[in-house]
CSV table of C-alpha atoms in Angstrom, one decimal:
chain,number,residue,atom,x,y,z
U,227,UNK,CA,0.0,0.0,0.0
U,228,UNK,CA,1.0,3.6,-0.5
U,229,UNK,CA,1.3,6.0,2.4
U,230,UNK,CA,-2.0,7.6,1.6
U,231,UNK,CA,-3.8,4.2,1.9
U,232,UNK,CA,-2.2,3.5,5.3
U,233,UNK,CA,-3.3,7.0,6.5
U,234,UNK,CA,-6.8,6.6,5.2
U,235,UNK,CA,-7.2,3.2,6.9
U,236,UNK,CA,-5.9,4.7,10.2
U,237,UNK,CA,-8.0,7.8,10.2
U,238,UNK,CA,-11.2,6.1,9.2
U,239,UNK,CA,-11.0,4.2,12.5
U,240,UNK,CA,-9.5,6.9,14.7
U,241,UNK,CA,-11.5,9.6,16.5
U,242,UNK,CA,-9.3,12.6,16.0
U,243,UNK,CA,-11.9,15.1,17.3
U,244,UNK,CA,-12.4,12.9,20.4
U,245,UNK,CA,-8.6,12.9,21.1
U,246,UNK,CA,-8.5,16.7,21.1
U,247,UNK,CA,-11.5,17.3,23.3
U,248,UNK,CA,-10.4,14.9,26.1
U,249,UNK,CA,-8.7,16.7,29.0
U,250,UNK,CA,-5.3,15.3,28.2
U,251,UNK,CA,-5.8,16.0,24.5
U,252,UNK,CA,-6.9,19.6,25.2
U,253,UNK,CA,-3.4,20.3,26.7
U,254,UNK,CA,-1.8,20.0,23.3
U,255,UNK,CA,-4.6,22.0,21.6
U,256,UNK,CA,-4.6,24.8,24.2
U,257,UNK,CA,-0.8,25.1,24.1
U,258,UNK,CA,-0.7,25.2,20.3
U,259,UNK,CA,-3.5,27.8,20.2
U,260,UNK,CA,-1.7,30.0,22.8
U,261,UNK,CA,1.3,30.2,20.6
U,262,UNK,CA,-0.6,30.7,17.4
U,263,UNK,CA,-2.6,33.6,19.0
U,264,UNK,CA,0.7,35.1,20.2
U,265,UNK,CA,1.4,36.0,16.5
U,266,UNK,CA,-2.0,36.6,15.1
U,267,UNK,CA,-3.0,40.1,14.0
U,268,UNK,CA,-6.2,41.4,12.4
U,269,UNK,CA,-6.7,40.5,8.7
U,270,UNK,CA,-3.9,37.9,8.7
U,271,UNK,CA,-4.3,35.0,6.3
U,272,UNK,CA,-3.7,31.5,7.6
U,273,UNK,CA,-2.9,28.2,5.8
U,274,UNK,CA,-3.3,24.9,7.6
U,275,UNK,CA,-1.5,22.0,5.9
U,276,UNK,CA,-2.7,18.6,7.0
U,277,UNK,CA,-5.8,20.1,8.6
U,278,UNK,CA,-7.3,16.7,9.6
U,279,UNK,CA,-10.9,17.4,10.7
U,280,UNK,CA,-10.4,21.1,11.1
U,281,UNK,CA,-10.2,21.8,14.8
U,282,UNK,CA,-7.6,24.6,14.4
U,283,UNK,CA,-8.9,25.8,11.0
U,284,UNK,CA,-12.5,26.2,12.2
U,285,UNK,CA,-11.5,27.8,15.4
U,286,UNK,CA,-9.4,30.5,13.6
U,287,UNK,CA,-12.0,31.0,10.9
U,288,UNK,CA,-14.7,31.6,13.6
U,289,UNK,CA,-12.4,34.2,15.1
U,290,UNK,CA,-12.6,36.0,11.8
U,291,UNK,CA,-9.3,35.0,10.1
U,292,UNK,CA,-9.3,33.9,6.5
U,293,UNK,CA,-8.2,30.3,6.5
U,294,UNK,CA,-7.3,27.9,3.7
U,295,UNK,CA,-6.9,24.3,4.6
U,296,UNK,CA,-5.2,21.3,2.9
U,297,UNK,CA,-5.9,17.7,3.8
U,298,UNK,CA,-4.9,14.4,2.2
U,299,UNK,CA,-7.4,12.0,3.6
U,300,UNK,CA,-11.0,12.1,2.1
U,301,UNK,CA,-12.5,10.9,5.4
U,302,UNK,CA,-11.1,13.8,7.3
U,303,UNK,CA,-12.2,16.2,4.6
U,304,UNK,CA,-15.8,15.0,4.9
U,305,UNK,CA,-15.7,15.6,8.7
U,306,UNK,CA,-14.0,19.0,8.1
U,307,UNK,CA,-17.0,20.0,5.9
U,308,UNK,CA,-19.5,18.7,8.4
U,309,UNK,CA,-17.9,20.8,11.2
U,310,UNK,CA,-18.1,24.0,9.2
U,311,UNK,CA,-20.4,26.8,10.3
U,312,UNK,CA,-22.2,28.7,7.5
U,313,UNK,CA,-20.4,31.8,6.6
U,314,UNK,CA,-17.1,31.1,8.2
U,315,UNK,CA,-14.1,32.2,6.0
U,316,UNK,CA,-12.5,28.8,5.5
U,317,UNK,CA,-11.8,26.7,2.4
U,318,UNK,CA,-10.7,23.0,2.3
U,319,UNK,CA,-8.7,21.5,-0.6
U,320,UNK,CA,-7.5,17.9,-1.0
U,321,UNK,CA,-3.7,17.9,-1.4
U,322,UNK,CA,-0.3,16.7,-0.2
U,323,UNK,CA,2.0,18.6,2.0
U,324,UNK,CA,5.0,17.9,-0.3
U,325,UNK,CA,3.3,19.6,-3.3
U,326,UNK,CA,1.4,22.9,-2.7
U,327,UNK,CA,1.7,24.0,-6.3
U,328,UNK,CA,-1.9,25.1,-6.2
U,329,UNK,CA,-1.0,27.8,-3.8
U,330,UNK,CA,1.0,31.0,-4.7
U,331,UNK,CA,4.3,31.8,-3.0
U,332,UNK,CA,4.4,34.4,-0.1
U,333,UNK,CA,0.6,34.4,0.4
U,334,UNK,CA,0.1,33.6,4.1
U,335,UNK,CA,1.0,35.3,7.3
U,336,UNK,CA,0.7,32.2,9.4
U,337,UNK,CA,1.3,28.6,8.1
U,338,UNK,CA,0.4,25.6,10.3
U,339,UNK,CA,2.1,22.3,9.6
U,340,UNK,CA,0.6,20.5,12.5
U,341,UNK,CA,0.2,16.9,11.2
U,342,UNK,CA,2.2,16.1,8.0
U,343,UNK,CA,5.6,15.7,9.7
U,344,UNK,CA,4.1,12.9,11.7
U,345,UNK,CA,3.6,10.9,8.5
U,346,UNK,CA,6.6,11.6,6.3
U,347,UNK,CA,9.4,8.9,6.3
U,348,UNK,CA,12.1,10.1,4.0
U,349,UNK,CA,14.4,13.1,4.4
U,350,UNK,CA,13.5,14.2,0.9
U,351,UNK,CA,9.7,14.3,1.7
U,352,UNK,CA,10.4,16.1,5.0
U,353,UNK,CA,12.4,18.8,3.3
U,354,UNK,CA,9.8,19.1,0.6
U,355,UNK,CA,7.0,19.7,3.1
U,356,UNK,CA,9.0,22.2,5.1
U,357,UNK,CA,10.1,23.9,1.8
U,358,UNK,CA,6.6,24.2,0.5
U,359,UNK,CA,5.3,25.5,3.9
U,360,UNK,CA,8.0,28.2,3.9
U,361,UNK,CA,7.5,29.0,0.2
U,362,UNK,CA,3.8,29.9,0.6
U,363,UNK,CA,4.5,32.0,3.7
U,364,UNK,CA,5.2,35.7,3.5
U,365,UNK,CA,8.6,37.1,4.4
U,366,UNK,CA,8.6,37.5,8.2
U,367,UNK,CA,5.6,35.2,8.4
U,368,UNK,CA,5.5,32.4,11.0
U,369,UNK,CA,5.5,28.7,10.5
U,370,UNK,CA,4.3,26.2,13.1
U,371,UNK,CA,5.6,22.6,12.6
U,372,UNK,CA,4.5,19.7,14.9
U,373,UNK,CA,6.4,16.5,15.5
U,374,UNK,CA,6.0,13.2,17.4
U,375,UNK,CA,8.9,12.4,19.7
U,376,UNK,CA,10.6,9.1,19.9
U,377,UNK,CA,11.7,8.9,23.5
U,378,UNK,CA,8.3,9.7,24.9
U,379,UNK,CA,6.9,6.8,22.8
U,380,UNK,CA,9.7,4.4,23.9
U,381,UNK,CA,8.8,5.2,27.5
U,382,UNK,CA,5.0,5.1,27.3
U,383,UNK,CA,4.3,2.5,24.6
U,384,UNK,CA,7.5,0.5,25.0
U,385,UNK,CA,8.2,0.2,28.7
U,386,UNK,CA,5.0,1.4,30.5
U,387,UNK,CA,2.6,-0.6,28.2
U,388,UNK,CA,5.1,-3.5,27.8
U,389,UNK,CA,5.6,-3.4,24.1
U,390,UNK,CA,9.3,-2.8,24.1
U,391,UNK,CA,10.3,-6.4,22.9
U,392,UNK,CA,7.7,-6.2,20.1
U,393,UNK,CA,9.2,-2.8,19.0
U,394,UNK,CA,12.7,-4.3,19.0
U,395,UNK,CA,11.6,-7.4,17.1
U,396,UNK,CA,10.1,-5.1,14.4
U,397,UNK,CA,13.5,-3.5,14.0
U,398,UNK,CA,12.0,-0.1,15.1
U,399,UNK,CA,14.6,0.6,17.8
U,400,UNK,CA,18.4,0.7,18.1
U,401,UNK,CA,19.1,-0.9,21.5
U,402,UNK,CA,22.4,0.9,21.8
U,403,UNK,CA,21.3,4.5,21.1
U,404,UNK,CA,17.5,3.9,21.4
U,405,UNK,CA,17.0,5.8,18.2
U,406,UNK,CA,13.6,4.9,16.6
U,407,UNK,CA,12.9,3.8,13.0
U,408,UNK,CA,9.5,3.9,11.3
U,409,UNK,CA,8.0,2.9,8.0
U,410,UNK,CA,4.7,4.1,6.3
U,411,UNK,CA,2.8,1.1,7.8
U,412,UNK,CA,3.8,2.2,11.3
U,413,UNK,CA,1.8,5.4,10.6
U,414,UNK,CA,4.0,7.7,12.7
U,415,UNK,CA,7.5,9.0,12.2
U,416,UNK,CA,9.3,9.7,15.5
U,417,UNK,CA,12.0,12.3,16.2
U,418,UNK,CA,14.5,13.6,18.6
U,419,UNK,CA,15.2,17.4,18.9
U,420,UNK,CA,18.4,17.1,17.0
U,421,UNK,CA,16.6,15.6,14.0
U,422,UNK,CA,14.2,18.6,14.0
U,423,UNK,CA,17.0,21.1,14.3
U,424,UNK,CA,18.8,19.4,11.5
U,425,UNK,CA,15.8,19.7,9.2
U,426,UNK,CA,15.1,23.4,10.1
U,427,UNK,CA,18.7,24.4,9.6
U,428,UNK,CA,18.4,23.6,5.9
U,429,UNK,CA,16.3,26.9,5.5
U,430,UNK,CA,16.7,30.6,5.9
U,431,UNK,CA,14.5,30.9,9.0
U,432,UNK,CA,14.9,32.0,12.6
U,433,UNK,CA,13.6,29.8,15.4
U,434,UNK,CA,11.3,31.6,17.8
U,435,UNK,CA,10.2,28.8,20.2
U,436,UNK,CA,10.5,25.0,20.6
U,437,UNK,CA,7.6,23.8,22.7
U,438,UNK,CA,6.7,20.6,24.5
U,439,UNK,CA,3.0,20.7,23.3
U,440,UNK,CA,1.7,18.2,25.8
U,441,UNK,CA,4.7,17.8,28.1
U,442,UNK,CA,4.4,14.9,30.5
U,443,UNK,CA,0.6,14.8,30.0
U,444,UNK,CA,0.3,11.6,27.9
U,445,UNK,CA,2.4,9.6,30.5
U,446,UNK,CA,-0.3,10.5,33.1
U,447,UNK,CA,-3.4,10.8,30.8
U,448,UNK,CA,-5.8,8.9,33.2
U,449,UNK,CA,-4.7,11.2,36.1
U,450,UNK,CA,-5.2,14.3,33.9
U,451,UNK,CA,-8.6,13.1,32.7
U,452,UNK,CA,-9.8,12.6,36.3
U,453,UNK,CA,-8.8,16.0,37.5
U,454,UNK,CA,-11.5,18.3,38.7
U,455,UNK,CA,-11.6,21.7,37.0
U,456,UNK,CA,-9.6,23.5,39.7
U,457,UNK,CA,-6.7,21.1,39.6
U,458,UNK,CA,-6.9,20.9,35.8
U,459,UNK,CA,-6.5,24.7,35.5
U,460,UNK,CA,-3.5,24.5,37.9
U,461,UNK,CA,-2.0,21.7,35.8
U,462,UNK,CA,-2.4,23.8,32.6
U,463,UNK,CA,-0.8,26.8,34.3
U,464,UNK,CA,2.1,24.6,35.4
U,465,UNK,CA,2.5,23.0,31.9
U,466,UNK,CA,2.5,26.4,30.2
U,467,UNK,CA,5.1,27.7,32.6
U,468,UNK,CA,7.5,24.9,31.8
U,469,UNK,CA,6.7,23.9,28.2
U,470,UNK,CA,9.7,25.6,26.7
U,471,UNK,CA,12.2,24.2,29.3
U,472,UNK,CA,14.6,22.2,27.1
U,473,UNK,CA,15.3,19.7,29.8
U,474,UNK,CA,11.6,18.7,29.6
U,475,UNK,CA,11.2,18.5,25.8
U,476,UNK,CA,12.1,14.8,25.3
U,477,UNK,CA,9.3,13.6,27.6
U,478,UNK,CA,6.6,15.3,25.5
U,479,UNK,CA,4.8,13.1,22.9
U,480,UNK,CA,4.3,16.1,20.7
U,481,UNK,CA,6.5,19.2,20.1
U,482,UNK,CA,5.9,22.4,18.2
U,483,UNK,CA,8.8,24.1,16.3
U,484,UNK,CA,7.9,27.7,15.7
U,485,UNK,CA,10.1,29.8,13.3
U,486,UNK,CA,10.0,33.0,11.2
U,487,UNK,CA,10.7,33.1,7.5
U,488,UNK,CA,13.7,35.5,6.9
């Protein structure tokens, strides 16, 4: 099967909206929105590449920003359209993050690449996706790129859930360095911070933030989901206070690399 088929099969069974509205899933969403809103100004245009079911696109459109969205998987596009509110300034196009030829260069003030880097497995495709996101962004515009982190998954899926030997048998882990290896049928590509830095350094951009989007949350998701509102608000405050501390980054399942196009 091609990568698109693996993704289609996965997302047809996966409740992406449900993940983001759980208490533990909301940590990633609220953190990402906090940083996006830090750079938003009136009348800005936004492009979301790999928009999935549109949680971010619809939120920003409902705040009055003009949003164009690109999504590869038809199932997600159908839900995206169902989630639309009449009159909101948002469009959705089927497309691939590695080829945005339908979009003109230097068009968008904010470009969100919040999903595609999870599902690209060759350096060539990763560079293409970043290059295209940067190309369509205006000079001095801001790009937000999300990644899944390897060590957090080795800890949670490997050791905590007891899958470590299965991971090793599938040749997905170097047992000397504990680097991870993925293929399209594994669905998710996993990174360390140095991998992300290496990709970004190919481009004429300036890094602004590197954020642990969900921090330690997914290692304690049951605890977070059971928190009452008062404790949850305190936990969010704590998370937002430490989410840029570099000594905490590797424990996060998701990270957010934020940089400006020079």
